[in-house]
Short mmCIF file of C-alpha atoms and ligand atoms in Angstrom, two decimals:
data_model
loop_
_atom_site.label_atom_id
_atom_site.label_comp_id
_atom_site.label_asym_id
_atom_site.label_seq_id
_atom_site.Cartn_x
_atom_site.Cartn_y
_atom_site.Cartn_z
CA MET A 1 38.31 176.44 64.93
CA LYS A 2 40.08 173.25 65.91
CA TRP A 3 40.59 170.50 63.32
CA VAL A 4 40.17 167.15 65.06
CA TYR A 5 40.12 163.53 63.96
CA ILE A 6 37.03 161.45 64.47
CA GLU A 7 38.85 158.98 66.72
CA ASP A 8 39.53 161.86 69.14
CA LEU A 9 35.97 163.18 69.36
CA SER A 10 35.53 161.92 72.92
CA LYS A 11 38.00 164.62 74.05
CA HIS A 12 35.88 167.39 72.52
CA VAL A 13 32.35 166.82 73.79
CA SER A 14 30.27 170.03 73.70
CA GLN A 15 33.00 171.87 71.79
CA GLU A 16 32.81 173.47 68.34
CA ILE A 17 35.26 171.59 66.15
CA GLU A 18 36.09 170.95 62.53
CA ILE A 19 36.28 167.54 60.82
CA ARG A 20 38.00 167.16 57.46
CA GLY A 21 36.89 164.17 55.49
CA TRP A 22 34.72 162.60 52.83
CA VAL A 23 31.02 161.87 52.50
CA TYR A 24 30.36 158.21 53.23
CA ASN A 25 26.61 158.30 53.15
CA LYS A 26 23.68 160.68 53.40
CA ARG A 27 20.01 160.50 54.20
CA SER A 28 17.23 162.93 54.92
CA SER A 29 14.10 162.77 56.97
CA GLY A 30 11.69 165.72 57.16
CA LYS A 31 13.52 168.73 58.49
CA ILE A 32 16.72 166.85 59.23
CA ARG A 33 19.61 165.91 56.97
CA PHE A 34 22.10 163.25 58.03
CA LEU A 35 25.65 163.09 56.67
CA VAL A 36 28.01 160.26 57.53
CA ILE A 37 31.57 161.52 57.23
CA ARG A 38 34.72 159.42 57.29
CA ASP A 39 38.21 160.81 57.82
CA GLY A 40 40.20 157.57 57.89
CA THR A 41 40.20 157.29 61.67
CA GLY A 42 36.48 156.67 61.97
CA TYR A 43 32.95 157.57 60.95
CA VAL A 44 30.66 160.18 62.43
CA GLN A 45 27.19 161.37 61.67
CA GLY A 46 26.53 165.06 61.23
CA THR A 47 23.00 166.38 61.51
CA ILE A 48 21.61 169.53 59.95
CA TYR A 49 18.30 170.81 61.17
CA SER A 50 16.22 173.60 59.73
CA GLU A 51 12.59 174.69 59.39
CA LYS A 52 13.47 176.32 56.07
CA LYS A 53 13.63 174.09 52.99
CA ASP A 54 16.08 176.43 51.24
CA HIS A 55 18.48 176.78 54.16
CA PRO A 56 22.01 177.36 52.72
CA LEU A 57 23.33 174.24 54.49
CA PHE A 58 20.56 172.18 52.88
CA GLN A 59 21.63 173.55 49.50
CA LYS A 60 25.20 172.43 50.14
CA TYR A 61 23.95 169.10 51.44
CA ASP A 62 22.04 168.57 48.18
CA ARG A 63 25.23 169.00 46.13
CA LEU A 64 27.20 166.46 48.16
CA THR A 65 27.76 163.04 46.62
CA GLN A 66 29.48 159.91 47.90
CA GLU A 67 33.22 160.63 48.46
CA SER A 68 32.93 164.39 48.05
CA SER A 69 35.54 166.04 50.24
CA LEU A 70 34.70 168.69 52.78
CA HIS A 71 35.40 170.51 56.00
CA LEU A 72 32.55 170.18 58.42
CA LYS A 73 32.13 172.42 61.45
CA GLY A 74 29.86 171.79 64.37
CA LYS A 75 29.34 170.91 67.98
CA VAL A 76 30.19 167.45 69.31
CA LYS A 77 27.34 165.74 71.10
CA LYS A 78 27.41 162.50 73.00
CA ASP A 79 24.77 160.16 71.59
CA ARG A 80 24.55 156.56 72.69
CA ARG A 81 22.54 155.58 69.61
CA ALA A 82 25.06 156.98 67.14
CA PRO A 83 27.67 154.62 65.74
CA GLY A 84 30.89 155.53 67.56
CA GLY A 85 28.90 157.21 70.33
CA PHE A 86 29.05 160.82 69.03
CA GLU A 87 27.18 163.08 66.68
CA ILE A 88 27.91 166.52 65.30
CA SER A 89 25.30 169.22 64.93
CA VAL A 90 26.58 170.88 61.83
CA SER A 91 27.03 174.65 61.76
CA ASP A 92 28.98 174.97 58.54
CA ILE A 93 30.17 172.97 55.52
CA LYS A 94 33.00 173.89 53.22
CA ILE A 95 32.99 171.78 50.08
CA ILE A 96 36.48 170.98 48.81
CA GLN A 97 35.51 168.86 45.83
CA ILE A 98 32.37 167.26 44.49
CA SER A 99 33.16 163.66 43.57
CA GLU A 100 31.44 162.33 40.50
CA ASP A 101 30.29 158.75 39.97
CA PHE A 102 32.41 157.05 42.62
CA PRO A 103 32.53 153.50 41.25
CA ILE A 104 32.18 151.62 44.53
CA THR A 105 28.61 152.15 45.68
CA PRO A 106 26.96 150.60 48.72
CA LYS A 107 25.58 147.81 46.48
CA LYS A 108 27.48 144.52 46.07
CA HIS A 109 30.39 144.37 43.63
CA GLY A 110 32.36 141.41 42.28
CA VAL A 111 35.86 140.76 43.58
CA SER A 112 37.66 141.38 40.29
CA PHE A 113 36.00 144.78 39.98
CA LEU A 114 36.96 145.63 43.55
CA MET A 115 40.54 144.46 43.00
CA LYS A 116 40.86 146.63 39.90
CA ASN A 117 39.68 149.51 42.04
CA ARG A 118 41.79 148.59 45.05
CA HIS A 119 43.03 152.20 45.31
CA LEU A 120 39.42 153.24 45.98
CA TRP A 121 38.20 150.06 47.69
CA LEU A 122 40.58 150.93 50.55
CA ARG A 123 38.06 153.58 51.59
CA SER A 124 35.37 151.02 52.41
CA ARG A 125 34.50 150.30 55.98
CA LYS A 126 35.62 146.66 56.08
CA GLN A 127 38.86 147.29 54.24
CA ASN A 128 39.55 150.15 56.59
CA ALA A 129 38.90 147.93 59.61
CA ILE A 130 41.24 145.16 58.37
CA LEU A 131 44.08 147.58 57.71
CA GLN A 132 43.58 149.40 61.02
CA ILE A 133 44.07 146.01 62.66
CA ARG A 134 47.15 145.49 60.47
CA THR A 135 48.83 148.60 61.87
CA GLU A 136 48.04 147.44 65.40
CA LEU A 137 49.38 143.97 64.63
CA ILE A 138 52.65 145.35 63.26
CA LYS A 139 53.10 147.65 66.23
CA ALA A 140 52.36 144.81 68.64
CA ILE A 141 54.95 142.60 66.92
CA ARG A 142 57.59 145.33 67.16
CA ASP A 143 56.76 146.04 70.79
CA PHE A 144 57.00 142.35 71.64
CA PHE A 145 60.52 142.04 70.28
CA ASP A 146 61.73 145.48 71.36
CA ASN A 147 60.49 144.87 74.92
CA ASN A 148 62.17 141.47 75.09
CA GLY A 149 65.70 142.55 74.28
CA PHE A 150 65.75 141.80 70.55
CA ARG A 151 67.73 144.14 68.29
CA LEU A 152 66.14 145.17 65.01
CA MET A 153 68.46 144.33 62.10
CA ASP A 154 67.33 145.26 58.62
CA THR A 155 68.38 142.59 56.16
CA PRO A 156 68.87 143.25 52.44
CA ILE A 157 66.14 142.94 49.82
CA LEU A 158 68.60 142.38 46.97
CA THR A 159 70.58 139.21 47.55
CA PRO A 160 72.98 136.99 45.63
CA SER A 161 71.66 133.72 47.13
CA ALA A 162 68.45 131.80 47.81
CA CYS A 163 67.06 131.08 51.27
CA GLU A 164 63.85 129.15 50.68
CA GLY A 165 64.56 127.03 47.61
CA THR A 166 65.35 128.13 44.09
CA THR A 167 61.93 127.55 42.52
CA THR A 168 60.30 130.72 43.83
CA LEU A 169 63.06 133.26 43.19
CA PHE A 170 62.52 136.60 41.51
CA GLU A 171 65.61 137.28 39.48
CA THR A 172 66.87 140.70 38.52
CA GLU A 173 70.03 142.28 37.15
CA TYR A 174 72.54 143.74 39.54
CA PHE A 175 74.96 145.62 37.26
CA ASP A 176 77.07 142.82 35.79
CA GLN A 177 75.63 140.10 38.07
CA ASN A 178 72.33 138.39 38.82
CA ALA A 179 70.51 139.10 42.03
CA TYR A 180 67.31 137.88 43.66
CA LEU A 181 64.62 139.58 45.68
CA SER A 182 64.77 138.30 49.25
CA GLN A 183 62.55 135.33 50.15
CA SER A 184 63.52 135.68 53.82
CA GLY A 185 66.02 137.65 55.88
CA GLN A 186 67.01 134.55 57.81
CA LEU A 187 70.50 133.86 56.47
CA TYR A 188 71.60 137.43 57.18
CA ASN A 189 69.84 137.29 60.52
CA GLU A 190 72.01 134.33 61.46
CA ALA A 191 75.03 136.60 60.96
CA THR A 192 73.53 139.47 63.00
CA ALA A 193 72.51 137.02 65.76
CA MET A 194 76.17 136.02 66.11
CA ALA A 195 76.97 139.74 66.43
CA PHE A 196 74.07 140.87 68.66
CA GLY A 197 72.70 137.74 70.37
CA LYS A 198 68.96 138.20 69.84
CA VAL A 199 67.79 139.92 66.68
CA TYR A 200 64.78 140.30 64.42
CA CYS A 201 64.20 141.61 60.95
CA PHE A 202 60.87 142.81 59.62
CA GLY A 203 60.41 143.50 55.99
CA PRO A 204 58.85 142.61 52.69
CA THR A 205 59.71 139.24 51.21
CA PHE A 206 59.09 137.94 47.71
CA ARG A 207 58.14 134.56 46.36
CA ALA A 208 57.43 133.84 42.72
CA GLU A 209 54.92 131.21 43.82
CA LYS A 210 52.92 129.78 40.98
CA SER A 211 50.13 129.03 43.42
CA LYS A 212 46.80 130.75 43.21
CA THR A 213 45.32 130.14 46.63
CA ARG A 214 43.68 132.26 49.27
CA ARG A 215 46.86 132.01 51.38
CA HIS A 216 49.58 133.04 48.96
CA LEU A 217 50.87 136.46 48.15
CA ILE A 218 53.81 137.16 45.85
CA GLU A 219 54.98 139.98 48.11
CA PHE A 220 54.33 139.66 51.83
CA TRP A 221 55.71 140.93 55.12
CA MET A 222 57.45 138.69 57.56
CA VAL A 223 58.94 139.21 61.01
CA GLU A 224 61.88 136.92 61.72
CA PRO A 225 63.52 136.54 65.12
CA GLU A 226 66.85 134.72 65.34
CA ILE A 227 68.55 133.75 68.60
CA ALA A 228 72.09 132.54 69.18
CA PHE A 229 72.34 129.52 71.51
CA ALA A 230 68.56 128.88 71.30
CA GLN A 231 67.28 125.41 70.47
CA LEU A 232 63.98 124.13 69.13
CA ASP A 233 62.22 124.17 72.52
CA ASP A 234 63.20 127.80 73.13
CA ILE A 235 61.58 129.05 69.96
CA LYS A 236 58.40 127.06 70.60
CA LYS A 237 57.93 129.15 73.73
CA ILE A 238 58.75 132.42 72.01
CA SER A 239 56.32 131.76 69.19
CA GLU A 240 53.54 131.01 71.68
CA ASP A 241 54.28 134.15 73.67
CA LEU A 242 54.34 136.25 70.51
CA ILE A 243 51.01 134.92 69.27
CA LEU A 244 49.32 135.40 72.64
CA TYR A 245 50.69 138.93 72.88
CA ILE A 246 49.42 140.02 69.49
CA ILE A 247 45.98 138.54 70.14
CA GLU A 248 45.79 140.40 73.43
CA ARG A 249 46.81 143.71 71.85
CA VAL A 250 44.36 143.46 68.97
CA LEU A 251 41.50 142.49 71.29
CA GLU A 252 42.38 145.38 73.58
CA ASN A 253 42.86 148.15 71.02
CA ARG A 254 40.84 147.16 67.95
CA LYS A 255 37.47 146.05 69.35
CA THR A 256 35.53 148.45 67.13
CA GLU A 257 37.19 147.17 63.98
CA LEU A 258 36.64 143.53 64.97
CA GLU A 259 32.97 144.40 65.44
CA ILE A 260 32.79 146.04 62.01
CA LEU A 261 34.19 142.79 60.59
CA GLU A 262 31.64 140.81 62.65
CA ARG A 263 34.56 138.76 63.97
CA ASP A 264 33.45 136.34 66.68
CA ILE A 265 36.22 136.97 69.20
CA LYS A 266 35.58 133.94 71.41
CA PRO A 267 37.97 131.62 69.55
CA LEU A 268 40.71 134.25 69.93
CA GLU A 269 39.97 134.78 73.62
CA GLN A 270 40.22 131.03 74.13
CA VAL A 271 43.74 130.70 72.72
CA LYS A 272 46.04 129.68 75.56
CA LYS A 273 49.53 128.33 76.00
CA PRO A 274 51.11 125.88 75.79
CA PHE A 275 49.74 125.09 72.34
CA PRO A 276 49.36 121.41 71.52
CA ARG A 277 52.80 120.17 70.42
CA ILE A 278 53.03 117.29 68.04
CA THR A 279 55.55 115.77 65.65
CA TYR A 280 55.04 115.55 61.91
CA GLU A 281 54.71 111.75 62.11
CA LYS A 282 52.10 111.87 64.88
CA THR A 283 50.20 114.48 62.88
CA ILE A 284 50.11 112.15 59.87
CA GLU A 285 48.78 109.41 62.14
CA LYS A 286 46.01 111.64 63.46
CA LEU A 287 45.07 112.77 59.97
CA ASN A 288 44.94 109.22 58.68
CA ASN A 289 42.74 108.21 61.62
CA LYS A 290 40.35 110.89 60.39
CA GLY A 291 40.18 109.35 56.95
CA ARG A 292 43.07 110.88 55.04
CA SER A 293 45.76 108.72 53.47
CA MET A 294 49.01 110.61 53.82
CA LYS A 295 52.40 108.99 53.51
CA PHE A 296 55.65 109.96 55.21
CA GLY A 297 57.32 112.67 53.12
CA GLU A 298 54.17 114.42 51.98
CA ASP A 299 53.60 118.03 52.95
CA PHE A 300 50.38 119.29 54.51
CA GLY A 301 48.07 121.11 52.14
CA ALA A 302 45.09 123.29 52.92
CA PRO A 303 42.67 120.36 53.56
CA GLU A 304 45.09 118.76 56.03
CA GLU A 305 45.71 122.06 57.82
CA THR A 306 41.98 122.61 58.14
CA LEU A 307 41.50 119.13 59.57
CA ILE A 308 44.35 119.65 62.06
CA SER A 309 42.72 122.80 63.38
CA GLU A 310 39.41 120.96 63.71
CA ILE A 311 41.11 118.25 65.79
CA PHE A 312 42.90 120.63 68.18
CA LYS A 313 40.76 123.80 68.29
CA GLN A 314 43.95 125.70 69.27
CA PRO A 315 47.01 126.84 67.36
CA VAL A 316 49.32 123.83 66.99
CA CYS A 317 53.14 123.49 67.05
CA ILE A 318 54.32 120.82 64.62
CA THR A 319 57.98 119.71 64.66
CA HIS A 320 60.36 117.01 63.36
CA PHE A 321 59.64 117.08 59.64
CA PRO A 322 61.16 114.85 56.98
CA ALA A 323 64.40 116.52 55.90
CA LYS A 324 63.47 116.24 52.24
CA ILE A 325 60.48 118.60 52.49
CA LYS A 326 62.38 121.32 54.36
CA ALA A 327 65.14 123.83 53.56
CA PHE A 328 68.86 123.00 53.39
CA TYR A 329 69.80 124.78 56.64
CA MET A 330 67.64 122.74 59.04
CA GLN A 331 69.36 120.87 61.89
CA PRO A 332 68.80 117.10 61.69
CA ASP A 333 67.46 115.25 64.72
CA ASP A 334 70.30 113.41 66.52
CA LYS A 335 68.35 110.17 66.79
CA ARG A 336 66.59 110.33 63.42
CA PRO A 337 68.81 111.94 60.79
CA ASP A 338 65.98 111.69 58.24
CA LEU A 339 64.06 114.24 60.35
CA VAL A 340 64.89 117.89 60.94
CA LEU A 341 64.19 120.17 63.89
CA GLY A 342 61.78 122.39 62.00
CA LEU A 343 58.87 124.17 63.63
CA ASP A 344 55.58 125.14 61.99
CA VAL A 345 52.81 126.83 63.94
CA LEU A 346 49.34 126.49 62.50
CA ALA A 347 46.71 129.02 63.47
CA SER A 348 43.36 127.80 64.73
CA GLU A 349 40.04 127.97 62.83
CA GLY A 350 41.53 126.45 59.68
CA TYR A 351 43.87 129.34 58.88
CA GLY A 352 46.89 127.09 58.46
CA GLU A 353 50.60 127.82 58.82
CA ILE A 354 51.47 131.26 60.15
CA ILE A 355 54.96 130.46 61.48
CA GLY A 356 57.78 128.51 59.87
CA GLY A 357 61.22 128.11 61.40
CA GLY A 358 63.44 125.81 63.40
CA GLN A 359 66.92 125.05 64.61
CA ARG A 360 69.75 125.72 62.16
CA ILE A 361 72.73 123.52 61.29
CA HIS A 362 75.77 124.73 63.24
CA ASP A 363 78.29 122.11 62.14
CA PRO A 364 80.43 123.42 59.24
CA GLU A 365 80.94 120.06 57.45
CA LEU A 366 77.30 119.10 57.66
CA LEU A 367 76.22 122.48 56.30
CA GLN A 368 78.66 122.18 53.42
CA THR A 369 77.27 118.75 52.56
CA LYS A 370 73.69 120.06 52.58
CA ILE A 371 74.55 123.00 50.32
CA ALA A 372 76.05 120.54 47.85
CA GLU A 373 73.10 118.12 48.14
CA HIS A 374 70.69 120.96 47.33
CA ASN A 375 72.79 121.96 44.29
CA LEU A 376 73.33 125.43 45.68
CA PRO A 377 76.38 127.38 44.43
CA GLN A 378 78.99 127.16 47.19
CA GLU A 379 80.55 130.59 46.35
CA ALA A 380 77.35 132.44 47.19
CA TYR A 381 77.29 130.84 50.64
CA GLU A 382 80.94 131.32 51.66
CA TRP A 383 80.04 134.07 54.12
CA TYR A 384 77.24 131.88 55.54
CA LEU A 385 79.71 129.02 56.06
CA ASP A 386 82.04 131.46 57.86
CA LEU A 387 79.41 131.75 60.62
CA ARG A 388 80.11 128.07 61.35
CA LYS A 389 83.87 128.53 61.39
CA TYR A 390 84.23 131.30 63.95
CA GLY A 391 82.57 130.38 67.23
CA SER A 392 79.68 128.38 65.80
CA VAL A 393 76.78 127.81 68.20
CA PRO A 394 73.39 126.12 67.99
CA HIS A 395 70.84 128.77 67.04
CA SER A 396 67.21 128.96 66.06
CA GLY A 397 64.61 131.31 64.70
CA PHE A 398 61.38 131.56 62.80
CA GLY A 399 59.33 133.74 60.49
CA LEU A 400 55.75 134.85 61.13
CA GLY A 401 53.79 136.02 58.09
CA VAL A 402 51.91 139.25 58.79
CA GLU A 403 49.17 138.75 56.21
CA ARG A 404 48.39 135.13 57.14
CA THR A 405 48.21 136.14 60.79
CA LEU A 406 46.00 139.11 60.00
CA ALA A 407 43.64 136.99 57.89
CA TRP A 408 43.20 134.74 60.91
CA LEU A 409 42.72 137.58 63.41
CA CYS A 410 40.13 139.23 61.15
CA ASN A 411 38.57 135.96 60.00
CA THR A 412 39.04 137.15 56.42
CA LYS A 413 38.68 134.41 53.86
CA HIS A 414 41.22 135.65 51.35
CA ILE A 415 44.69 137.01 52.04
CA ARG A 416 44.34 139.66 49.29
CA GLU A 417 42.43 141.94 51.69
CA THR A 418 45.15 141.95 54.36
CA ILE A 419 47.66 144.24 52.60
CA PRO A 420 46.92 147.62 51.02
CA PHE A 421 48.06 146.61 47.53
CA PRO A 422 48.29 142.83 47.16
CA ARG A 423 50.65 141.36 44.58
CA LEU A 424 49.03 138.19 43.25
CA LEU A 425 49.87 135.63 40.60
CA TYR A 426 49.99 137.53 37.26
CA LYS A 427 48.34 140.56 38.88
CA ILE A 428 50.25 143.76 39.59
CA TYR A 429 47.63 146.50 38.97
CA PRO A 430 47.11 148.93 40.64
O1 LIG B 501 57.85 128.83 56.22
P1 LIG B 501 58.58 129.94 55.53
O2 LIG B 501 58.88 129.79 54.09
O3 LIG B 501 59.91 130.15 56.39
C1 LIG B 501 60.93 130.99 56.08
O4 LIG B 501 60.97 131.78 55.17
C2 LIG B 501 62.06 130.94 57.09
N1 LIG B 501 63.28 131.32 56.42
C3 LIG B 501 61.74 131.89 58.23
C4 LIG B 501 62.75 131.85 59.31
O5 LIG B 501 62.99 130.81 59.89
N2 LIG B 501 63.35 132.98 59.62
O6 LIG B 501 57.75 131.29 55.71
C5 LIG B 501 57.45 131.77 57.00
C6 LIG B 501 56.03 132.31 57.06
C7 LIG B 501 54.95 131.28 56.78
O7 LIG B 501 54.64 130.52 57.92
C8 LIG B 501 53.79 132.16 56.36
O8 LIG B 501 53.17 132.75 57.48
C9 LIG B 501 54.50 133.26 55.58
O9 LIG B 501 55.84 133.30 56.04
N3 LIG B 501 54.48 132.99 54.14
C10 LIG B 501 53.63 133.57 53.27
N4 LIG B 501 52.64 134.47 53.45
C11 LIG B 501 51.95 134.88 52.37
N5 LIG B 501 52.21 134.47 51.11
C12 LIG B 501 53.19 133.58 50.87
N6 LIG B 501 53.45 133.20 49.62
C13 LIG B 501 53.96 133.08 51.99
N7 LIG B 501 54.99 132.23 52.11
C14 LIG B 501 55.29 132.18 53.43
MG1 LIG B 502 56.79 127.11 55.79
#
């Protein structure tokens, strides 16, 4: 008999097949027993019917508990009322293991209990839906860059220098030296961009952030394109195109999961380009008109980001930030050297910053000055300065955080549910 996955049932209507999975739920009514089975790709209901109370399949059914593993054989029937659209009339059950006292029952549990049982919580319907969308999101991101001529360049995780400021570095020993876990692949990407033109890296990044918010992970995944000869305006367009593409893909291929999450998809369908584009200073003005009292040089926090998305109702591109709140490598504005050509894209619906990037300094002397001003050790950046010595060109890039983007797409309040095993402040179990 053919072993098939639940997501492929539509190809096997009226056939005898086998499903291998776990018991999600069960229920009986008179002469019928219902078993909801999950196999990771979906959920399907199996029905067992008999006139006889002691039918052998009923006896097996009685032994089954939540999360017991089994092979289930039967005929696939189309059924409009069934969730997923199919049902199986069960002809045989092979029990693999009876699960005892699965801790996550259909009743409500507290978050800290669920987090401690994250290895089991992953089996729940909503968690499954979020992470199914995550795989689609990652594939869409890769397709976007691969189809647009970008070369994938894997940048190192262990590095001798900081990219995004020295306060959030994870330090480790590297034989007789110190090394850090990568905060961003950007600096290395700048080197590969000079070798390959258009590149992207896509990997885990690490920040020892002492912030306990619903937007911060200690370990998160980031995709980072970098383009030689590109300027600020070029990457505004690419970030818009990328965001529209991933929304389209998720809406197209993950409708069922968005429904499971009860995600109202209208706000996503309404996202269109160009996004509102606004400078940092104009943003401050708008915020202050709405009752805030921000001064030049202050960074946006969660309340400001929420307010911005209420004002615009679309993702927003913010540029021209005060140099002092941004990283050392940012290109200053010609006319206003106190501003840099940074780009942040804020998601709509109050989800805040999902993209950070900008135009990089290409002048060797200026870069050297900035490294000194930021008290960074010159030796560690010699290779980075070389990029400005040998055919230096203006270049730009950005990083999009996978988990922040996914939280927005799924309308999930807390970022901890957007990665299989979140690393959070002081929390590394399981
Ligand atoms: O704005 P960030 O720090 O920019 C960079 O790292 C640049 N070097 C990227 C580049 O230009 N190549 O981070 C970029 C994005 C943020 O917009 C956010 O989506 C995500 O990475 N991010 C985080 N996501 C989860 N938890 C954290 N602690 C994050 N920090 C940044
Ligand atoms: Mg940022």
